[in-house]
XYZ file of N, CA and C in Angstrom:
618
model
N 0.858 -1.201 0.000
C 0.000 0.000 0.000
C 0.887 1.242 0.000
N 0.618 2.296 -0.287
C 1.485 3.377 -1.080
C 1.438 4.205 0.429
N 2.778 4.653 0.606
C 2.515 5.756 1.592
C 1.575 6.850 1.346
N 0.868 7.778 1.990
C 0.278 8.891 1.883
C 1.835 9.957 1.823
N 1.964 10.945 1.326
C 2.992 11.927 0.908
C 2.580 12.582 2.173
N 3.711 13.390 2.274
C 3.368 14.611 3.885
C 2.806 16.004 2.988
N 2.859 15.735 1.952
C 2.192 17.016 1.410
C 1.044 16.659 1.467
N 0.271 15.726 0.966
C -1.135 15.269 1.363
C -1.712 15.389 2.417
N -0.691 14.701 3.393
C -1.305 14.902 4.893
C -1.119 16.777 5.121
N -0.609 17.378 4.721
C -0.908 19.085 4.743
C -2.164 19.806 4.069
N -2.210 19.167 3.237
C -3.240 19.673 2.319
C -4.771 19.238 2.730
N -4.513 17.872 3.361
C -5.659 17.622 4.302
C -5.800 18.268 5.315
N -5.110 18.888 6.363
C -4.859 19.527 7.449
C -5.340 21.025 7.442
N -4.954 21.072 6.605
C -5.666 22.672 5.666
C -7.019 23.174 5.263
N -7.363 21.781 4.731
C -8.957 22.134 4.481
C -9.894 21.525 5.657
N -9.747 20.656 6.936
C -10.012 20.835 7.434
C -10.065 22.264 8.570
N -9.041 22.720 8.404
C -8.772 23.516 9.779
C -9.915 24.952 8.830
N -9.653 25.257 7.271
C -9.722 26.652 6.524
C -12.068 25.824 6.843
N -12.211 24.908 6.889
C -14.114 24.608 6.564
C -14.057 24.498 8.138
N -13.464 24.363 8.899
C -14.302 24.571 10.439
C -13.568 26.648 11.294
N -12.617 27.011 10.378
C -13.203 28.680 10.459
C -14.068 28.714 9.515
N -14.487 28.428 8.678
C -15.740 29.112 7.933
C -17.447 28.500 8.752
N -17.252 27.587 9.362
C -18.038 27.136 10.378
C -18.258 27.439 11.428
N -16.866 28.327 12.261
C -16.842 28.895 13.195
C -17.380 30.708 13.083
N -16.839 31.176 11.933
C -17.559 32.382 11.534
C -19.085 32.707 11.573
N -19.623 31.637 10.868
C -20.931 32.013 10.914
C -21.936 31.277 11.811
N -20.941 31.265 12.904
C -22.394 30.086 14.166
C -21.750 29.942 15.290
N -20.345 30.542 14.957
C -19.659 30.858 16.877
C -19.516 29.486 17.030
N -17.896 29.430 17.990
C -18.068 27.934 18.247
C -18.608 27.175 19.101
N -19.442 27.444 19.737
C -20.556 26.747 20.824
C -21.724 26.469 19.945
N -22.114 27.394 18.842
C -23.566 26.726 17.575
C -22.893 25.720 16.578
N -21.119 25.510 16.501
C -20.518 24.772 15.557
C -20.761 23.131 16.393
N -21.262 22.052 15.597
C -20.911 20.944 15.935
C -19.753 20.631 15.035
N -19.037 18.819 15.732
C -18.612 18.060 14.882
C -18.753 18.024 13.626
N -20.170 17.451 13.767
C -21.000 16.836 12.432
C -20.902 18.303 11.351
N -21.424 19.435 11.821
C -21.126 20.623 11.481
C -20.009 21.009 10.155
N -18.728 20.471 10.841
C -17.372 20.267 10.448
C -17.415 19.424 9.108
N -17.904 18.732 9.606
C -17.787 17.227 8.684
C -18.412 17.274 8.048
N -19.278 18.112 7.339
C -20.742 18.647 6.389
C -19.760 19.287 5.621
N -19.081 20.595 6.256
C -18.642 21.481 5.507
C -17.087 21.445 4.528
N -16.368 20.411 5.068
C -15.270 19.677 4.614
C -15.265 18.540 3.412
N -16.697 18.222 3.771
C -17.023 16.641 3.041
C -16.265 15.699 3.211
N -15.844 15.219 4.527
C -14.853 14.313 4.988
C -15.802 13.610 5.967
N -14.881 12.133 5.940
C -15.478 11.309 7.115
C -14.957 11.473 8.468
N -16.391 11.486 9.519
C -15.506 11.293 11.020
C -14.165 10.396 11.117
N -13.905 9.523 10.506
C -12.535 8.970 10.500
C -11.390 10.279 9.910
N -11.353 10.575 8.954
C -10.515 11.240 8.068
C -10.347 12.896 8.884
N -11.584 13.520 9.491
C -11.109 14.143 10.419
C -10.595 13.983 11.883
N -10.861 12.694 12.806
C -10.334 12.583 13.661
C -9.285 12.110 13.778
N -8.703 11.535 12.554
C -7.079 11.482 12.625
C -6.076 12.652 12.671
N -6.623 13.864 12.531
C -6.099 14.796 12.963
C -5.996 15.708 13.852
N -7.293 15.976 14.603
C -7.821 16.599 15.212
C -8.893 15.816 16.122
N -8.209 15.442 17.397
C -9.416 14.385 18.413
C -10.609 15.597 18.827
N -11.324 16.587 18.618
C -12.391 17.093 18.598
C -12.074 18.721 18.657
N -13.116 19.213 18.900
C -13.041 20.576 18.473
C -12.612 21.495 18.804
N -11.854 21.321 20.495
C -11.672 22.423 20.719
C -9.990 21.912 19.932
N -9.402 20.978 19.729
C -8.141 20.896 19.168
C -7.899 21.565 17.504
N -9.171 21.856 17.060
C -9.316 22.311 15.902
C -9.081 23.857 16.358
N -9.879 24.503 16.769
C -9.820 25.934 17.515
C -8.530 25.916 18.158
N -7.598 25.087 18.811
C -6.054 25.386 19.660
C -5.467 25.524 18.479
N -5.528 25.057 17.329
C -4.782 24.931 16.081
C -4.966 26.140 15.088
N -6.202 26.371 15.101
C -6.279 28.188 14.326
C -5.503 28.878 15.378
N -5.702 28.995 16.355
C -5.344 29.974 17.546
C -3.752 30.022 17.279
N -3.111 28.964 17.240
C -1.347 28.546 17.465
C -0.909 29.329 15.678
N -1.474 28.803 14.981
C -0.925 29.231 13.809
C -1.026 30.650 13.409
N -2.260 31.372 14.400
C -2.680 32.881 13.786
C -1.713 33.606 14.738
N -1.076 33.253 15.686
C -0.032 34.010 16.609
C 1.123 33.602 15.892
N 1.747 32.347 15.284
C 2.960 32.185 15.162
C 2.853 32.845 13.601
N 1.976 33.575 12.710
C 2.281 34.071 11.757
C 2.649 35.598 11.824
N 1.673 35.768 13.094
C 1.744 37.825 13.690
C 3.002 37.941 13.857
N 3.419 36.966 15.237
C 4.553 36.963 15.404
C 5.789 37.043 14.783
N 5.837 36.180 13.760
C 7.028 36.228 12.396
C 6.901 37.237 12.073
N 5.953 38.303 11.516
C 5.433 39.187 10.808
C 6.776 40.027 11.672
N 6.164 40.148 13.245
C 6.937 41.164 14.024
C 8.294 41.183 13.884
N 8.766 39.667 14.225
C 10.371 39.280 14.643
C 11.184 39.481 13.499
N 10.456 39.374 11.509
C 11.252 39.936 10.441
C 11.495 41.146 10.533
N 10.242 41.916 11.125
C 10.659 43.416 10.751
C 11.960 44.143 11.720
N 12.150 43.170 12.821
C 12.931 43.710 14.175
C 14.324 43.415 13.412
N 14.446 42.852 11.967
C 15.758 42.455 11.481
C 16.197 43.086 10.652
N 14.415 44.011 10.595
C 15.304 44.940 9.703
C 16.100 46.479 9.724
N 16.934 46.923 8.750
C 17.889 47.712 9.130
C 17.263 49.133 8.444
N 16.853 49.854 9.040
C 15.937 50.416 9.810
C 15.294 49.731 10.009
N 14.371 49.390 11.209
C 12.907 48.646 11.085
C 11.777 49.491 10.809
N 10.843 49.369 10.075
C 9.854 49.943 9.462
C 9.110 50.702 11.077
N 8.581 51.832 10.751
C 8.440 52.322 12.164
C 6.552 51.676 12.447
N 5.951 51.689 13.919
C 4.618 51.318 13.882
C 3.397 51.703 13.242
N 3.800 53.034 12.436
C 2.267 52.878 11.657
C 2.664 51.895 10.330
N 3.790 52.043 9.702
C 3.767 51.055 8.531
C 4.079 49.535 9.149
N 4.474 49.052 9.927
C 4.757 47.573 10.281
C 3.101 47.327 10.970
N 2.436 47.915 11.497
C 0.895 47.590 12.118
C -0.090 47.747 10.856
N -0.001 48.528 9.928
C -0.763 48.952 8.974
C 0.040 47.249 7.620
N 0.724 47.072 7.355
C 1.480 45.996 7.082
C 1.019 44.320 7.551
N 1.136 44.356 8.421
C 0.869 43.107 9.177
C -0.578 42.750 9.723
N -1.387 43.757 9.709
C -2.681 43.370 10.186
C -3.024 43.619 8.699
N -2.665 44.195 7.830
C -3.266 43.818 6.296
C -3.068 42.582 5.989
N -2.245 42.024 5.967
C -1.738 40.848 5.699
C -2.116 39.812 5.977
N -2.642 39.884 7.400
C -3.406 39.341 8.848
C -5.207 39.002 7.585
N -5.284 40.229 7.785
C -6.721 39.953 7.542
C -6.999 39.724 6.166
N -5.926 39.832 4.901
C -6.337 39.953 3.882
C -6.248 38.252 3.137
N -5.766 37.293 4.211
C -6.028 35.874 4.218
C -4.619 35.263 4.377
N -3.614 35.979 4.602
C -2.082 35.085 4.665
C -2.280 33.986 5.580
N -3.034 33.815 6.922
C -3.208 33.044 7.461
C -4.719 32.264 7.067
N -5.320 32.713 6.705
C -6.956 31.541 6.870
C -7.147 32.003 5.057
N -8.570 31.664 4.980
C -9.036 31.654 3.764
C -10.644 32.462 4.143
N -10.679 32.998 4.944
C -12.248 33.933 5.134
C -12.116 35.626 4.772
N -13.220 35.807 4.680
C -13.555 37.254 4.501
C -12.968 37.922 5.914
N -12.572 39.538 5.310
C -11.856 39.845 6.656
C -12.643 40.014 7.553
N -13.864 40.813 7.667
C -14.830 40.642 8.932
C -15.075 39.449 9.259
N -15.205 38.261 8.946
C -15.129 36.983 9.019
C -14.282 36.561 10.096
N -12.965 37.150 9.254
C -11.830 36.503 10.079
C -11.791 37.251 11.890
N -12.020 38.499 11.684
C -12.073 39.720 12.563
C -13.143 38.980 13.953
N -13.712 38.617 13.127
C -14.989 37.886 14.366
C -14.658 36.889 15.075
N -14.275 36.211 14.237
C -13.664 34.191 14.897
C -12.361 35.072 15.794
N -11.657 35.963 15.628
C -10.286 36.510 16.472
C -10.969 36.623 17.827
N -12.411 37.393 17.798
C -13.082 38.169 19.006
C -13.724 37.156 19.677
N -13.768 36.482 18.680
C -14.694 34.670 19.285
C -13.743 34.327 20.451
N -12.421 34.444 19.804
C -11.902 33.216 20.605
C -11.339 34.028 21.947
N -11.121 35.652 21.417
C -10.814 36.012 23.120
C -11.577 35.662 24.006
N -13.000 35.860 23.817
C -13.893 35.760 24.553
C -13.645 34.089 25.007
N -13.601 33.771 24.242
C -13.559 31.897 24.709
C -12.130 31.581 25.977
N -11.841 32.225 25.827
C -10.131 31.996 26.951
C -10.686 32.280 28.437
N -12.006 33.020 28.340
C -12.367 33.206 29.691
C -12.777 32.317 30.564
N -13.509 31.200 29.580
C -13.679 29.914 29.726
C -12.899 28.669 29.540
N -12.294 28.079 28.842
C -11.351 27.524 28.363
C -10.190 27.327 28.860
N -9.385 26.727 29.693
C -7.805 27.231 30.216
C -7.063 27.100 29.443
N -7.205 25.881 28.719
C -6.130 25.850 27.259
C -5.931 26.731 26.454
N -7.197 27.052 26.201
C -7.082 28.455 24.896
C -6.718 29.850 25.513
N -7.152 30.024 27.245
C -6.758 31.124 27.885
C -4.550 30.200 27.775
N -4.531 29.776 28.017
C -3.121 29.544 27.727
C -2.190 29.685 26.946
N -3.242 29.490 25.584
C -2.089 29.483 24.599
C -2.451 31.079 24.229
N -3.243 31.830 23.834
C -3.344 33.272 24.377
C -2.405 33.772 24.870
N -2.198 33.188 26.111
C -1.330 34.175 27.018
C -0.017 33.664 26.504
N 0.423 32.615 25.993
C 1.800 32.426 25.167
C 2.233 33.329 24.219
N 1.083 33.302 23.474
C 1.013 34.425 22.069
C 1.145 35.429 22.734
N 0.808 35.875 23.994
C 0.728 37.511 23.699
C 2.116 37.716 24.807
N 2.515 37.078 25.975
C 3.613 37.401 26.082
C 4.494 36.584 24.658
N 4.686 35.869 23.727
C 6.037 36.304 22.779
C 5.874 37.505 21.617
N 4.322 38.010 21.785
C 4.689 39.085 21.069
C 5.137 40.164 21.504
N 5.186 40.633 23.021
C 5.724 41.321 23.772
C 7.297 41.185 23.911
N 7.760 39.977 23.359
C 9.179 39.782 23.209
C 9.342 40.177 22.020
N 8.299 40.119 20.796
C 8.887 40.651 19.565
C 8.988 42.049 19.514
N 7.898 43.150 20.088
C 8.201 43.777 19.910
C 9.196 44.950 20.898
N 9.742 44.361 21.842
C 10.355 44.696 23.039
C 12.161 44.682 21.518
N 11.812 43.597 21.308
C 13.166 43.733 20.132
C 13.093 44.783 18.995
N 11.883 45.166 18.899
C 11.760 46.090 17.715
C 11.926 47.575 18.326
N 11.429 47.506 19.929
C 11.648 48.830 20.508
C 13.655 49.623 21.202
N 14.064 48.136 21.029
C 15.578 48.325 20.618
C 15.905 48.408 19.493
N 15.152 48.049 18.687
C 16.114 48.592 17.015
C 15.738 49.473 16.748
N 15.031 50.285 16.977
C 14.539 51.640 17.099
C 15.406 52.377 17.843
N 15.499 52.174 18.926
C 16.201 53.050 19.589
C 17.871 52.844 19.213
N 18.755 51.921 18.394
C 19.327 51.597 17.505
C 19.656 52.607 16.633
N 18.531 52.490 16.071
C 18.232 53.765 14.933
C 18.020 55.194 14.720
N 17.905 55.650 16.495
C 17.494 56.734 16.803
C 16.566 57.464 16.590
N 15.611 56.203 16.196
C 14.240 56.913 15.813
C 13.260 57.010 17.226
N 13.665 56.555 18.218
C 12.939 56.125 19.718
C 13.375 56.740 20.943
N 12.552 57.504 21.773
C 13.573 58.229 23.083
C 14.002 56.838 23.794
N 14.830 57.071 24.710
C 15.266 56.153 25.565
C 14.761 55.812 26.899
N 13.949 56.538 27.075
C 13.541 57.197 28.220
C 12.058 56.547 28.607
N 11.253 55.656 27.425
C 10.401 55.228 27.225
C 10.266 53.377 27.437
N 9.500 52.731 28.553
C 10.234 51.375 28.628
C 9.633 50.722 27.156
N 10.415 49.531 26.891
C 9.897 49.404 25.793
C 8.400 48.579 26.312
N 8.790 47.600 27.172
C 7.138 47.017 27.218
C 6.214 47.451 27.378
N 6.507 48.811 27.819
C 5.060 49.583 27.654
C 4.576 49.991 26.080
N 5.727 50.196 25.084
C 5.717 50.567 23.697
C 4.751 49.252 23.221
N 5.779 47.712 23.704
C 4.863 46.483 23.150
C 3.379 46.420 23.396
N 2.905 46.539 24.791
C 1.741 46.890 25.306
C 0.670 48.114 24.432
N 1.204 48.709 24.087
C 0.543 49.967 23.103
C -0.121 49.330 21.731
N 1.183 49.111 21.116
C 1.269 48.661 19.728
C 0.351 47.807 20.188
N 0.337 46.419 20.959
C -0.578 44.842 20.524
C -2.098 45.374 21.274
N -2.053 46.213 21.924
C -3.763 46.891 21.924
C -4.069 47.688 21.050
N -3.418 48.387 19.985
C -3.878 49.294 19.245
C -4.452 47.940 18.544
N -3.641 47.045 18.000
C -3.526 46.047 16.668
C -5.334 45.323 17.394
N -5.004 44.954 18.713
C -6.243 44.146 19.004
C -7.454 45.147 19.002
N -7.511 46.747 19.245
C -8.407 47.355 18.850
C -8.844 47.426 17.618
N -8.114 47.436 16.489
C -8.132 47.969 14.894
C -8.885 46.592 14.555
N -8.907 44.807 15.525
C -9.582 44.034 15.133
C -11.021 43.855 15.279
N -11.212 44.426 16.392
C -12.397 44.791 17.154
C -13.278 45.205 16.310
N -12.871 46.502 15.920
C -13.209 47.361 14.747
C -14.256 46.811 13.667
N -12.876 45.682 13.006
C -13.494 45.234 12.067
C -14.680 44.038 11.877
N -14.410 43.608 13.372
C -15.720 42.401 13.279
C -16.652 43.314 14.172
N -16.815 44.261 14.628
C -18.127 45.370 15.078
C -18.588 45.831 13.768
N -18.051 46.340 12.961
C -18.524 47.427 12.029
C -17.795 47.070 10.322
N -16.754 46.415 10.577
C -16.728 46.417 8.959
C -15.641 47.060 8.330
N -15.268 46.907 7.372
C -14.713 48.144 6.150
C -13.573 48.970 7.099
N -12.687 48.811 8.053
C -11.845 49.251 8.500
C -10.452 48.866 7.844
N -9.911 49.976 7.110
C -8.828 49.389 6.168
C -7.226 49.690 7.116
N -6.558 49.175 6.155
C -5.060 49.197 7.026
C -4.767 50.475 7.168
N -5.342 51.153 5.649
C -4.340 52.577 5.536
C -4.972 53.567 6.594
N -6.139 53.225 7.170
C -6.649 53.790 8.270
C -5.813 53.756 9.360
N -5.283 52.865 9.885
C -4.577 52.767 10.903
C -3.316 53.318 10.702
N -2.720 52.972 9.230
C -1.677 53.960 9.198
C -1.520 55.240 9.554
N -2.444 55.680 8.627
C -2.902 57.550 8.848
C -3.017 57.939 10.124
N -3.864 57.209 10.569
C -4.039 57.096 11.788
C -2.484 57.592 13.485
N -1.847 56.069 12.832
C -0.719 55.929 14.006
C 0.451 57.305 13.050
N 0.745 57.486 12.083
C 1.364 58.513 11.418
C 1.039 60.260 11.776
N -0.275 59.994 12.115
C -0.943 61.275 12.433
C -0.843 61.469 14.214
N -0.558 60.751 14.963
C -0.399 60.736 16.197
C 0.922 60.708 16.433
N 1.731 60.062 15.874
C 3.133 60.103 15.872
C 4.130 61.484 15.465
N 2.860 62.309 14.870
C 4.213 63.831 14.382
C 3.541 65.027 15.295
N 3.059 64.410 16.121
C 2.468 65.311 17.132
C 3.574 66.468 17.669
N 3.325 67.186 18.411
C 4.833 68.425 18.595
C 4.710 68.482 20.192
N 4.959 67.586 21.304
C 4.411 67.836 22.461
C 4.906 69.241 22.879
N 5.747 69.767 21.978
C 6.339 71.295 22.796
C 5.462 72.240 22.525
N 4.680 71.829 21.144
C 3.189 72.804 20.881
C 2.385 72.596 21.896
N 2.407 71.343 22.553
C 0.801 71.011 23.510
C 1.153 71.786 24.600
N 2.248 72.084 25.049
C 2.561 72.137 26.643
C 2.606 73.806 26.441
């Protein structure tokens, strides 16, 4: 009997995980069943439980992959020489974010299942876990980006950086908010946005 290829077994892995977010989008995952899954995939309960022993392992698995892609997003730009400053690396990466590099849904789509699952960590310890993994190593990514900045002399010194990381990953988790409340919130918004707050003159304010 012929091995199965590991590209197969990916490509299976894929369309399960891309038909239970499109399942999770439109019915939240407490209205998503199994069977649910297995409708929308056209796969047998065998063929999905060889990958995934039930649902919330399907949901730990969007969750793990949508942080370890933000994350990369962050830790390339910290390599770079300048690093792109936060309105273009946030305006950048949450485009990217939502425009399907990680899933295959519409961006309010995607924007919603994100808000789904905070909410779900309140309940959940696993998913409150791996959460809190993701969000302290993005606090390590960008704690590195708030030294290459200051590197660059584009950053006072005087400013800790984890409070900078803390800023940036609530603006980013606000700008998501956004988009599964209301819609049509584009990147270049946030650019303009963090660009327009950033050339502020505090010696005019004071």
């Amino acid at each position: 009997m012929a091995r199965v290829s590991q590209e197969h077994l990916d490509a299976r892995r894929r369309q399960i995980l891309d038909g239970a977010a499109r399942c999770f989008a439109r019915n939240g995952f407490h209205g998503t069943s199994m069977q649910d899954v297995l409708r929308e995939v056209g796969l047998s309960a065998g063929a999905v439980y060889r990958y995934f022993p039930g649902k919330e392992d399907i949901i730990a698995a969007i969750t793990e992959e949508t942080f370890a892609a933000i994350r990369g997003a962050f830790e390339e730009a910290s390599r770079m020489t300048p690093p792109p400053t936060p309105d273009v690396l946030l305006g950048r990466v949450l485009g990217g974010v939502l425009a399907g590099e990680v899933h295959r849904l519409e961006r309010r789509a995607f924007a919603a299942l994100v808000v789904q699952l905070w909410s779900e960590t309140l309940r959940d310890e696993r998913l409150a876990a791996l959460v809190d993994d993701g969000y302290a190593t993005m606090r390590v990514a960008w704690a590195k980006l708030v030294d290459a900045y200051r590197s660059a002399g584009i950053l006072a010194s005087d400013v800790p950086g984890d409070d900078v990381a803390r800023t940036m990953i609530a603006t980013a988790q606000g700008f998501i908010v956004q988009e599964a409340l209301f819609g049509d919130v584009h990147p270049e918004v946030l650019r303009n946005g963090l660009r327009g707050l950033m050339s502020m003159n505090p010696q005019k304010i004071s």
